[in-house]
Short mmCIF file of C-alpha atoms in Angstrom, two decimals:
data_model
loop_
_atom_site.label_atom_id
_atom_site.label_comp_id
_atom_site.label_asym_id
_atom_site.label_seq_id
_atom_site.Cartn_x
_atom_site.Cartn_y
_atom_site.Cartn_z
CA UNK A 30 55.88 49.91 -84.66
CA UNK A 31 56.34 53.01 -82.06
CA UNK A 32 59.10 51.79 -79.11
CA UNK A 33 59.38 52.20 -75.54
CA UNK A 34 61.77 55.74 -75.09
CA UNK A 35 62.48 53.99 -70.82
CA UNK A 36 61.24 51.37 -68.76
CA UNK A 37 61.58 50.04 -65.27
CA UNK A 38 62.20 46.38 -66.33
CA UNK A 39 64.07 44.21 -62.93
CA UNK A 40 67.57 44.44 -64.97
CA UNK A 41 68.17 48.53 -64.28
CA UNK A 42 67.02 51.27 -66.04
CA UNK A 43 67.82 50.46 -69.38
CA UNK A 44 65.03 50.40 -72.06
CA UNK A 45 64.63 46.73 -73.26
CA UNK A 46 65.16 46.14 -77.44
CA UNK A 47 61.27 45.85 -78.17
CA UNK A 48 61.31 46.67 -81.49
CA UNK A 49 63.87 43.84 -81.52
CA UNK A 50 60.94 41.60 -79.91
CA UNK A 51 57.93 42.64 -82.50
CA UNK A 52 60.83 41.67 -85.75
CA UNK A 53 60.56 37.84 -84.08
CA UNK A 54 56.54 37.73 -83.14
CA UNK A 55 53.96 36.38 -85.99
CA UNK A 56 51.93 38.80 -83.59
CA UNK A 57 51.22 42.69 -82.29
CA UNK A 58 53.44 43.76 -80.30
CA UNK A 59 51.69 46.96 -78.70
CA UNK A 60 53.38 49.42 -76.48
CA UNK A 61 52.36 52.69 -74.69
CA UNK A 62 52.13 55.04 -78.25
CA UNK A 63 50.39 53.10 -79.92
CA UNK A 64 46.36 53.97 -80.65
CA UNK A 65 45.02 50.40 -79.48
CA UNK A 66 47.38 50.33 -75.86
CA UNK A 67 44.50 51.57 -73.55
CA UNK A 68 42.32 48.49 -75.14
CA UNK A 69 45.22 45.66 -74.99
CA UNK A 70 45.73 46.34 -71.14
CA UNK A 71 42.05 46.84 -69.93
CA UNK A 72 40.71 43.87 -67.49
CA UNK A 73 37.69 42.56 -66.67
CA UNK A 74 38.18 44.29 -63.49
CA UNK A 75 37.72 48.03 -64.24
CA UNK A 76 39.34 48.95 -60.68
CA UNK A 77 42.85 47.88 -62.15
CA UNK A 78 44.39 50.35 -63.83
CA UNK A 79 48.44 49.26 -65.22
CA UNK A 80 50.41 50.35 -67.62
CA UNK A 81 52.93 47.54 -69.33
CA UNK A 82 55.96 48.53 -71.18
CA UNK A 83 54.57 46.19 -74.11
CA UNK A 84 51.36 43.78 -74.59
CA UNK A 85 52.46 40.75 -77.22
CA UNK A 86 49.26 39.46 -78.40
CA UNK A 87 50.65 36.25 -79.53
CA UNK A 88 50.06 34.47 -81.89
CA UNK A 89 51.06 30.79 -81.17
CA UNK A 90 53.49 28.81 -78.66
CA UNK A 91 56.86 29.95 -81.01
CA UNK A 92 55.61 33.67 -80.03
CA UNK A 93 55.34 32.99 -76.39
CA UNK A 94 58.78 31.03 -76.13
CA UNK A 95 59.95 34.41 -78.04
CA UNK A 96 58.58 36.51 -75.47
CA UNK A 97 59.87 34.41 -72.22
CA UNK A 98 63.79 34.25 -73.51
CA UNK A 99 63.21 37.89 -73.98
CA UNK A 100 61.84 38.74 -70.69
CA UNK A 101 64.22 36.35 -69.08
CA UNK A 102 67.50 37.58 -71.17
CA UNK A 103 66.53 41.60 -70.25
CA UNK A 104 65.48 41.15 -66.74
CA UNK A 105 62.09 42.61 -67.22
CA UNK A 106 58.59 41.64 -65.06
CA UNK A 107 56.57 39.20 -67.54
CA UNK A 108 52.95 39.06 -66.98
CA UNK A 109 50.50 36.03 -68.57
CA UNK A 110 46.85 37.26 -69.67
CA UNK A 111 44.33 34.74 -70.98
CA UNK A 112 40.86 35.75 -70.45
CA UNK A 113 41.84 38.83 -68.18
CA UNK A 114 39.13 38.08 -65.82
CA UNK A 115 41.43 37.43 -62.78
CA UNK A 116 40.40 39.17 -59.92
CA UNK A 117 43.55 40.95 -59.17
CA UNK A 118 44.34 41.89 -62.21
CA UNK A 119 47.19 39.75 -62.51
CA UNK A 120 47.33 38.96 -66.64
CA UNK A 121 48.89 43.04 -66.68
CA UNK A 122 51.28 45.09 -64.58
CA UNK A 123 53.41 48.61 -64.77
CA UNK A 124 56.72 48.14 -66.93
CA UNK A 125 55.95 44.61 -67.23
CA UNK A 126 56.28 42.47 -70.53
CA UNK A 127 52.39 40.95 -70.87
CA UNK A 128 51.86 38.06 -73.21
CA UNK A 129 48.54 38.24 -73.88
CA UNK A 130 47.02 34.77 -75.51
CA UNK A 131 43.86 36.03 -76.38
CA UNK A 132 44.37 35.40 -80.50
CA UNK A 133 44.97 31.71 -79.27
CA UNK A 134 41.69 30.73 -79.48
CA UNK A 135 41.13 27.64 -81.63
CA UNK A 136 39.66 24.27 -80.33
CA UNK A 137 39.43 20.40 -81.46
CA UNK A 138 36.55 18.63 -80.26
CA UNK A 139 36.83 14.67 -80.20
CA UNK A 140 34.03 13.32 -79.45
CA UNK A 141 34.76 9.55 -79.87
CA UNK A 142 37.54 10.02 -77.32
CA UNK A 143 35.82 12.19 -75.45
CA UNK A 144 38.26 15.13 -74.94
CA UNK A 145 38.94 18.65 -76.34
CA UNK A 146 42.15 20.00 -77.33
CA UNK A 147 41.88 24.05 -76.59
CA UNK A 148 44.44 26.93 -76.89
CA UNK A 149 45.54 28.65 -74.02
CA UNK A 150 43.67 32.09 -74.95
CA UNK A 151 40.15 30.02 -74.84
CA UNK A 152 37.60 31.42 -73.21
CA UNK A 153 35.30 28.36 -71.37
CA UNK A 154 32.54 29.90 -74.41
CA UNK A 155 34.71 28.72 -76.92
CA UNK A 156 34.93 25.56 -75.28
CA UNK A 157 31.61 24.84 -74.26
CA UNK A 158 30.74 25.62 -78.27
CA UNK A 159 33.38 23.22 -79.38
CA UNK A 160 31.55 20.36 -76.97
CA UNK A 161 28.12 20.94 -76.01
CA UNK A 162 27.31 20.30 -79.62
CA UNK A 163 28.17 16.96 -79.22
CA UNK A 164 26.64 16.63 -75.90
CA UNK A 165 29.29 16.52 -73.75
CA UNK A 166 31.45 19.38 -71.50
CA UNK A 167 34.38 19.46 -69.46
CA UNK A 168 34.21 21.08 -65.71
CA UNK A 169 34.02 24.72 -65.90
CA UNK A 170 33.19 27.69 -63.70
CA UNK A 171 30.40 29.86 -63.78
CA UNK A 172 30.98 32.70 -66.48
CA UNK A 173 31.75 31.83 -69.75
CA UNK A 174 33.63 35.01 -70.78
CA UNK A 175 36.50 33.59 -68.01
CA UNK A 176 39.66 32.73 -69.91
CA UNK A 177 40.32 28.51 -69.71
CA UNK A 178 43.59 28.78 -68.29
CA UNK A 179 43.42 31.01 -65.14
CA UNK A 180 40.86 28.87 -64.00
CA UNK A 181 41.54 25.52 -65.17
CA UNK A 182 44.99 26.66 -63.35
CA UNK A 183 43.67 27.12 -60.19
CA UNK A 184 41.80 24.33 -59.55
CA UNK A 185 37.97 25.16 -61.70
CA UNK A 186 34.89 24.56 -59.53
CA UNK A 187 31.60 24.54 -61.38
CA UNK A 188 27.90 23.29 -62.35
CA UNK A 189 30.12 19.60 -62.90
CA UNK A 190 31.68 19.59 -59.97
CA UNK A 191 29.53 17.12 -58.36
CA UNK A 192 29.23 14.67 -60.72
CA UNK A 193 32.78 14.80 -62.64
CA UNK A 194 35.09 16.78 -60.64
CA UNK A 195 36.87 20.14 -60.94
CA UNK A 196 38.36 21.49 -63.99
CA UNK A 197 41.86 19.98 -62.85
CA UNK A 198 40.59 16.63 -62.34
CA UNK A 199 39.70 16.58 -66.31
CA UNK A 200 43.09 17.81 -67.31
CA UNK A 201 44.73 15.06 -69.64
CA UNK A 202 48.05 16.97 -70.47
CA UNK A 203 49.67 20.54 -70.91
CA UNK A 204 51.45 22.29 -73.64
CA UNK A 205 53.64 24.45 -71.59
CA UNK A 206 56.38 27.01 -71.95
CA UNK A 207 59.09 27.61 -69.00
CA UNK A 208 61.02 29.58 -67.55
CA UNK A 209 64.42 28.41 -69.69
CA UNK A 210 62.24 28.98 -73.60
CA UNK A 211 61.80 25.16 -73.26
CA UNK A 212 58.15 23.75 -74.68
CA UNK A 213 56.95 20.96 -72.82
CA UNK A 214 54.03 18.87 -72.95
CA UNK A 215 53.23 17.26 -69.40
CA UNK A 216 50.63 14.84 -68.69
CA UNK A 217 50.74 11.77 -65.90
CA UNK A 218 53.61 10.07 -67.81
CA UNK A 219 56.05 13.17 -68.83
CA UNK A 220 57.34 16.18 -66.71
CA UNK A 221 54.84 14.49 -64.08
CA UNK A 222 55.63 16.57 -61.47
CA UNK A 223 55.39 19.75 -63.11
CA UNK A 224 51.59 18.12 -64.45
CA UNK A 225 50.60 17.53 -60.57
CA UNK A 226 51.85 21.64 -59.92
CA UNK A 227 49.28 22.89 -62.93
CA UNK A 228 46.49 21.53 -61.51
CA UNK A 229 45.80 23.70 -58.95
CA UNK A 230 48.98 25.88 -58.62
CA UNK A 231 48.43 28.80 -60.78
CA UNK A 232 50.53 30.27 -63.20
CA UNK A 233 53.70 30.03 -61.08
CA UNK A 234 55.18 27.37 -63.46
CA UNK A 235 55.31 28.32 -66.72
CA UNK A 236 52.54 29.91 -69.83
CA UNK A 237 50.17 26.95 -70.94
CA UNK A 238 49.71 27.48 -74.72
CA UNK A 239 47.18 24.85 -74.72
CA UNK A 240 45.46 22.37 -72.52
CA UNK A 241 43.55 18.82 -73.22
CA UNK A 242 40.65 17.74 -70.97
CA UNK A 243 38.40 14.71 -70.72
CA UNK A 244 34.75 15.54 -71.02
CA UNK A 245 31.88 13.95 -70.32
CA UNK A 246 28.23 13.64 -71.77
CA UNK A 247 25.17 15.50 -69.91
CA UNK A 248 22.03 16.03 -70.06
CA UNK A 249 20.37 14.99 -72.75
CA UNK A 250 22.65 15.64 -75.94
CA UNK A 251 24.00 18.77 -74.17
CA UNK A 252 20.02 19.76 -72.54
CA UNK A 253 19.98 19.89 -68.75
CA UNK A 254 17.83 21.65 -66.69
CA UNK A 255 18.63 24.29 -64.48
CA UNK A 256 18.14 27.75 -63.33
CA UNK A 257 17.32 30.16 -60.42
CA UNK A 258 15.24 29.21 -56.86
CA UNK A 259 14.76 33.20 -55.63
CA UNK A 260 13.26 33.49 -51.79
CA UNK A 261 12.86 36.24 -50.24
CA UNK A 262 15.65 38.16 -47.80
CA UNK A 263 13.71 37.35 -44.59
CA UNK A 264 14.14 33.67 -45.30
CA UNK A 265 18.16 33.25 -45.71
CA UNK A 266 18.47 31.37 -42.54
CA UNK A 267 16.19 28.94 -42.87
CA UNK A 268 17.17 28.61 -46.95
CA UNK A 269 21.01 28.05 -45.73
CA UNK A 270 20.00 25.43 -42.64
CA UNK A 271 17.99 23.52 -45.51
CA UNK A 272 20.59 23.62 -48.43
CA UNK A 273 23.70 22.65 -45.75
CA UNK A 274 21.95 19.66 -45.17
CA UNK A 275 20.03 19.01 -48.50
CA UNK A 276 22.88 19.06 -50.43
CA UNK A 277 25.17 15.93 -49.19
CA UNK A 278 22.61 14.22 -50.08
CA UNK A 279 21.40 15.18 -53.45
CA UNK A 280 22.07 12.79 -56.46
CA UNK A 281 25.70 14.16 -57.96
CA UNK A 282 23.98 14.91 -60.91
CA UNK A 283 22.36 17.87 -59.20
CA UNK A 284 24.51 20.79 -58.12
CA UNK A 285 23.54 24.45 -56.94
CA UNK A 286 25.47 26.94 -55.79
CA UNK A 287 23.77 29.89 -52.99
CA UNK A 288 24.34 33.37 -53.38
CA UNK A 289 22.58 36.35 -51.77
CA UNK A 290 22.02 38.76 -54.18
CA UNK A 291 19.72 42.12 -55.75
CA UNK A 292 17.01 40.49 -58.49
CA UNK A 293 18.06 42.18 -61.60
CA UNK A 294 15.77 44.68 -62.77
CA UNK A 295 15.33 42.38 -65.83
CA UNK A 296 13.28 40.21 -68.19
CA UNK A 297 13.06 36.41 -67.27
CA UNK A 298 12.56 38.05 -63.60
CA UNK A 299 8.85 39.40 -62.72
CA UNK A 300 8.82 42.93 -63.44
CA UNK A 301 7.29 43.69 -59.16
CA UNK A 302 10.70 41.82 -57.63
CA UNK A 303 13.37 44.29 -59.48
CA UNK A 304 15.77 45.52 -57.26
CA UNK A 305 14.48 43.16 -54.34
CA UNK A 306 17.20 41.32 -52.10
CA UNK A 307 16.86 37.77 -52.29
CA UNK A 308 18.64 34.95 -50.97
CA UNK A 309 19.15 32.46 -54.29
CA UNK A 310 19.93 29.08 -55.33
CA UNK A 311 21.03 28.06 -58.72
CA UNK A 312 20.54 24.74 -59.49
CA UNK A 313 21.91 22.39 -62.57
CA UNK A 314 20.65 18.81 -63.09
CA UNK A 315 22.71 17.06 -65.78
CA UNK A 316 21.16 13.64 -65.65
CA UNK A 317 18.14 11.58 -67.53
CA UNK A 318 15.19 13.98 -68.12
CA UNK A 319 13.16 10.95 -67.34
CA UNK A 320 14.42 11.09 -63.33
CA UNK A 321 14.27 14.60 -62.90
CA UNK A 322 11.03 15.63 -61.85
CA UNK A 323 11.61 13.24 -58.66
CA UNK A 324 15.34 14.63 -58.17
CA UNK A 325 14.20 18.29 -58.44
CA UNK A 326 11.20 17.83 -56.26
CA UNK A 327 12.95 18.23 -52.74
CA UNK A 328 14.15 21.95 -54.67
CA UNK A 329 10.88 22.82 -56.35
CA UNK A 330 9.19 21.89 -53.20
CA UNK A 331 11.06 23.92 -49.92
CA UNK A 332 9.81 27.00 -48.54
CA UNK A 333 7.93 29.62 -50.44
CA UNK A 334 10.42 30.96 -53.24
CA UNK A 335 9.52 34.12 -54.94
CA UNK A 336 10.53 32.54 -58.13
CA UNK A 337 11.04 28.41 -59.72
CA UNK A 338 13.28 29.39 -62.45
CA UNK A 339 14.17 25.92 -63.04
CA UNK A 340 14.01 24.85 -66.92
CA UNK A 341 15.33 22.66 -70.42
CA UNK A 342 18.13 24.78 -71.67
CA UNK A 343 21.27 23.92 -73.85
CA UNK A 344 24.09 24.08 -71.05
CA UNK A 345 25.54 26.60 -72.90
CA UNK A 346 22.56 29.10 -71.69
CA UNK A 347 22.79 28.29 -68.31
CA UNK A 348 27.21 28.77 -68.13
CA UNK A 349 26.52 31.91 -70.14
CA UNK A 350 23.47 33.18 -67.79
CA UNK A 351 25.44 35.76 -65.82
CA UNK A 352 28.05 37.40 -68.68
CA UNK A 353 25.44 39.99 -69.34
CA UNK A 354 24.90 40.89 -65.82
CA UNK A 355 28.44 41.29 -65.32
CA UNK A 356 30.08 42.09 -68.45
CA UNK A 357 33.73 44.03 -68.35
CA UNK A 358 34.61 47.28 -67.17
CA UNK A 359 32.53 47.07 -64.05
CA UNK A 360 34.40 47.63 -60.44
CA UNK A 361 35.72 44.67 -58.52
CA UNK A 362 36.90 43.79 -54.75
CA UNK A 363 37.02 40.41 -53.70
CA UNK A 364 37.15 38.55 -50.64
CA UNK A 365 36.90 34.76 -50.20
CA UNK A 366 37.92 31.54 -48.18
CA UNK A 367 37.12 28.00 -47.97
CA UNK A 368 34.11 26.56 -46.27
CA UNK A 369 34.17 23.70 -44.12
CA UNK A 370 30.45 23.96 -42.86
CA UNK A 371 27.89 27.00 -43.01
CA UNK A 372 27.31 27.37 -39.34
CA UNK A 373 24.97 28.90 -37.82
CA UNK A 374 27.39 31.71 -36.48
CA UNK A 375 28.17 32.58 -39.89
CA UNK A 376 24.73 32.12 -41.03
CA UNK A 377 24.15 35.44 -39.20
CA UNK A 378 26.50 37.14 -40.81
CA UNK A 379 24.94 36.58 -43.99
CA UNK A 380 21.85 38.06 -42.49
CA UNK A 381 23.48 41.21 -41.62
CA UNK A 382 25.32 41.91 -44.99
CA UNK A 383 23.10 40.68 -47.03
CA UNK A 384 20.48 43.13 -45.72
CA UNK A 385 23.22 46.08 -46.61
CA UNK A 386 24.27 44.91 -50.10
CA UNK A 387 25.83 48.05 -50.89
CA UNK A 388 25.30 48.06 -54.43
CA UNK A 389 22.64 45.89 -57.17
CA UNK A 390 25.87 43.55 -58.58
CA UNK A 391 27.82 42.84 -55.08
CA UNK A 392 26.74 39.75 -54.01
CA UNK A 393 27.96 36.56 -51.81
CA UNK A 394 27.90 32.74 -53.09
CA UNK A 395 28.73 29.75 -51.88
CA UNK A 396 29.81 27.05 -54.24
CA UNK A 397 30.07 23.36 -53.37
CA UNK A 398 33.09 21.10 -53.62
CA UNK A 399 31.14 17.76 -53.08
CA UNK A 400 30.80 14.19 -54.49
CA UNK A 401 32.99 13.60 -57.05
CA UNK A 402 35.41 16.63 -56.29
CA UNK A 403 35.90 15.79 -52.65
CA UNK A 404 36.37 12.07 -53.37
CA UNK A 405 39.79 13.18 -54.66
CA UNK A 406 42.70 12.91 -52.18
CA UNK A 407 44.59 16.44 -51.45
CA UNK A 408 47.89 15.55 -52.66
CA UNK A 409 46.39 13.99 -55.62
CA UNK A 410 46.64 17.61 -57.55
CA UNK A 411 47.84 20.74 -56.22
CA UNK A 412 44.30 22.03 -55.11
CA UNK A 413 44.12 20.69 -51.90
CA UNK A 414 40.82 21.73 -50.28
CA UNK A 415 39.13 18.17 -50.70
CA UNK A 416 37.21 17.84 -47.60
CA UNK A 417 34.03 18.95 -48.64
CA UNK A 418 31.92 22.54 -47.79
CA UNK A 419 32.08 24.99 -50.35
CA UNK A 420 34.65 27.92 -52.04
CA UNK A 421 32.96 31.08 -50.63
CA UNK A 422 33.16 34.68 -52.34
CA UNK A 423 32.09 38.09 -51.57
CA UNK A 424 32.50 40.78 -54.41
CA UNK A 425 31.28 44.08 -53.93
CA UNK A 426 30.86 44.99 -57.54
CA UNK A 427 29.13 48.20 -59.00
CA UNK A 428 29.63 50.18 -62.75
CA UNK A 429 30.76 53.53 -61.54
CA UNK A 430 33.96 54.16 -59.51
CA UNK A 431 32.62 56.62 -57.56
CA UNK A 432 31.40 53.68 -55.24
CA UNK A 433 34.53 51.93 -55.44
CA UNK A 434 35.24 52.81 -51.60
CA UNK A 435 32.02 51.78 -50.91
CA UNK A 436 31.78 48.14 -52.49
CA UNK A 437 35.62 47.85 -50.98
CA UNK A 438 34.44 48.96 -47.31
CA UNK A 439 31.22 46.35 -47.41
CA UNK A 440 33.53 43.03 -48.69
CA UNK A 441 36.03 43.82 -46.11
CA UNK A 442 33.85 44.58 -43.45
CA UNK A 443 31.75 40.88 -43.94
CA UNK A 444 34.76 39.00 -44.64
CA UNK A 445 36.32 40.11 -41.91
CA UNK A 446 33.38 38.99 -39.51
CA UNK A 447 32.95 35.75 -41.49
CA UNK A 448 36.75 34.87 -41.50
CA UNK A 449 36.67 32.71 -38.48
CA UNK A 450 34.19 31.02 -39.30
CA UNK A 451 35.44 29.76 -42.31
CA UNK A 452 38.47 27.00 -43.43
CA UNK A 453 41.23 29.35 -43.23
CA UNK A 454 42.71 29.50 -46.87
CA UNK A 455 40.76 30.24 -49.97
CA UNK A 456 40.44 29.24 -53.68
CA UNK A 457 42.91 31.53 -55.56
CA UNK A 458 41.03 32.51 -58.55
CA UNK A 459 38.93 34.57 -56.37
CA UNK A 460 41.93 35.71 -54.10
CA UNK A 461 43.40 39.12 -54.95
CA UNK A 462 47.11 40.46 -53.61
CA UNK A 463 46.84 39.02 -50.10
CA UNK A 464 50.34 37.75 -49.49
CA UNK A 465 52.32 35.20 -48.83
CA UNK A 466 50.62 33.68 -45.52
CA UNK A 467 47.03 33.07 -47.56
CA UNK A 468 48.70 31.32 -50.19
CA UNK A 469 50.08 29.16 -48.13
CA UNK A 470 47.28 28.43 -46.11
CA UNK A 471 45.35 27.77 -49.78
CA UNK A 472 47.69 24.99 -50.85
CA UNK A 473 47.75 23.43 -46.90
CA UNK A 474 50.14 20.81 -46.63
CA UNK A 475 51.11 20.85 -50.71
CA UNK A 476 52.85 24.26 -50.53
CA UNK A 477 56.01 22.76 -49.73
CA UNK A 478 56.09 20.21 -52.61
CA UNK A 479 55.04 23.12 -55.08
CA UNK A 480 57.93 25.47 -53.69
CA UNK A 481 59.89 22.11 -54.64
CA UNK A 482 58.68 21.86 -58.43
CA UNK A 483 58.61 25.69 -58.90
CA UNK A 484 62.64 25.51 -57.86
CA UNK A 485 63.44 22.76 -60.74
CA UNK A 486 61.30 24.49 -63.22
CA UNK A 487 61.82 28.35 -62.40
CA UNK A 488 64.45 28.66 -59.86
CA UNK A 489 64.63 32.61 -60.65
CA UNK A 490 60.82 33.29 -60.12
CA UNK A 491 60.32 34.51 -63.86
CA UNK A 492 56.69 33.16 -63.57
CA UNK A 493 56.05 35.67 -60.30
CA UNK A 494 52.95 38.05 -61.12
CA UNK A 495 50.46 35.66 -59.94
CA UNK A 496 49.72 34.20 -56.95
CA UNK A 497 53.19 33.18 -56.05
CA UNK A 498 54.78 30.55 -54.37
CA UNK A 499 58.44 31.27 -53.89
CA UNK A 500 61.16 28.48 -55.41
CA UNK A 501 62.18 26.40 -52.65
CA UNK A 502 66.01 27.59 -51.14
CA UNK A 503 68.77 24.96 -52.24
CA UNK A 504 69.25 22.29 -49.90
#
């Protein structure tokens, strides 16, 4: 195994003992000569571009206790990768130590009791495999190539939300490793306070190795029905005054998120709308078959869409609908905040950059956090945005990095004008380096409890290349 010859590890100048490090890992231990290191620290987010000292793919919690005492005992940055889809591009960094959990990957499905036992590098594919077979799920987000812990982390809004919750609001317990080498497992009962951080706080408390969630049954034996409602451009506002008021009221079974967006020139969509703007909905009904043509009918029914895409399909089609639109490698700038209401102010500034997507994958969505995830208090878990309204994103996203400018200039530019308009903080899976103020206004009045729990657990800030909340200052 080639070794480092320098790096710029938080201890000095001194090359750390890596070779030292691979002797102790049942895993790779891959650093900067090696043929594979340009693969180990690519991202989902092509626009990142870091170089670690070393990438341990590990290969099970004794690995990842190895690699924190290391990082810890030689000073150098540690970075946590699961899935690698977080929008910074935090699971890597320059000179940095990254544990990468990606060989983690098994899962234990129990279906009498109604919960799954994942590692911590799961993807929510491997999940959704493990449990839709049995016709059940646990909250996820949108894309099942995402990694299971960054956003079961952060909080994890998706098609359930409604009905069950977030992705937090499912967690049972956590197999974590902290700052100090300990492994923990913390559910309601043990190491409660560091359980009530994870949900919600990021990784600023420790690496997960592997999580247990309740899930739920849907559908019918896994089937819902679901898919695209596509209208055309000219018709966002009145699609957004409808849906703002349409969707309160929907059965929680029924969730859809809005987007504006560029059809993709692509088979199910009719060959004549490729390339067309369109303001879309995408709807998921998990309830009895029997009830659903009279819950979909108020969304079948509004205005004159361009396309009903609404259809049975395992759930596992519909969470896996967008990975081949947006698979990695592609360039990525995000924007987002929280969404109290979709006034009509910022209804017009949907109009006007949605007209000038600057590219066919940037797009804007609005997801809801309704029913059943709103019905949650805000210092039940660390995700505190439980008033209702919706996590709002804008991603200029295109292939080629010649248009990297471009996409950056467009998601500024909107978010900028839609900012005050909007909740203030925003959900921090889709946040990228943005500082200390945002994260605080993300967490509201539950920052100062986390600062609390991340000073017992990691008073030194070992667990810092995320979105970070500082270790409260001794009393």
């Amino acid at each position: 195994m080639n070794t480092m010859t320098q790096t710029a590890g938080r201890a000095g100048s001194v090359a750390p003992p890596y070779a030292e490090l691979a002797t102790k890992l049942r895993g790779a231990l891959i650093t900067p000569d090696d043929a594979g290191y340009d693969g180990a620290r690519a991202v989902y987010n092509a626009m990142i571009d870091r170089r670690p000292a070393a990438i341990a793919r590990v290969a099970d919690a004794a690995d990842v206790v190895q690699c924190v005492n290391f990082a810890r005992v030689h000073g150098v940055e540690l970075a946590v990768r699961g899935g690698g889809h977080n929008a910074g591009g935090l699971g890597v960094w320059n000179h940095a130590l990254v544990i990468d959990l990606g060989a983690m990957r098994s899962t234990t499905p129990d279906p009498a009791g109604h919960r799954v036992r994942v590692d911590g590098g799961c993807t929510w594919s491997d999940v959704d495999h493990s449990t839709v077979a049995f016709g059940m799920a646990t909250p996820t987000g949108f894309i099942a190539s995402t990694g299971v812990g960054g956003l079961a982390l952060g909080g994890g809004i998706g098609y359930l939300s409604r009905r069950f919750g977030l992705t937090v609001d499912n967690l049972l317990s956590a197999d974590v490793v902290l700052a100090d080498g300990r492994l923990v497992t913390a559910d309601e009962h043990n190491y409660a306070d560091l359980f009530w951080a994870l949900r919600g706080g990021g990784g600023n408390f420790g690496v997960v190795t592997s999580f247990t969630f309740r899930c739920h049954d849907i559908g019918e034996n896994g089937t819902i029905i679901g898919g695209p409602v596509l209208y055309d451009l000219a018709d966002t506002a009145a699609v957004m005054r409808w849906y703002r008021e349409l969707l309160p009221s929907l059965p929680e079974e029924l969730n859809g998120w809005l987007g504006l967006i560029t059809i993709p020139p692509a088979p199910p969509f009719p060959e004549e709308l490729w390339g067309r703007k369109s303001c879309a909905i995408v709807w998921c009904y998990t309830g009895s078959h029997d009830k659903a043509n009279d819950v979909l009918a108020p969304v079948r029914d509004f205005g004159a869409p361009l396309v009903v895409g609404l259809q049975e399909m395992p759930f596992t089609v519909l969470q896996s609908a967008f990975d081949g639109l947006y698979p990695p490698g592609l360039q990525w700038y995000w924007k987002a905040d929280f969404v109290h209401e979709i006034s009509d102010e910022a209804i017009g500034i949907h109009e006007k950059y949605g007209a000038s997507l600057p590219t066919g994958h940037s797009t804007m969505h609005l997801y809801p956090i309704d029913g059943a995830a709103a019905r949650i208090p805000e210092t039940a878990t660390a995700f505190a945005y439980r008033g209702g309204g919706w996590a709002g994103v804008i991603v200029g996203v295109d292939p080629d990095p010649a248009n990297a400018q471009l996409i950056t200039d467009w998601a500024k530019a909107y978010w900028e004008e839609l900012h005050p308009t909007t909740a203030g903080g925003a959900y921090i899976n889709f946040m990228m380096g943005e500082g200390e103020e945002r994260i605080r206004a993300s967490y509201l009045d539950n920052y100062d409890r986390l600062a609390q729990i991340k000073a017992k657990y990691d008073p030194q800030n070992l667990f810092h290349i995320n979105q970070n909340i500082s270790p409260a200052a001794a009393a």
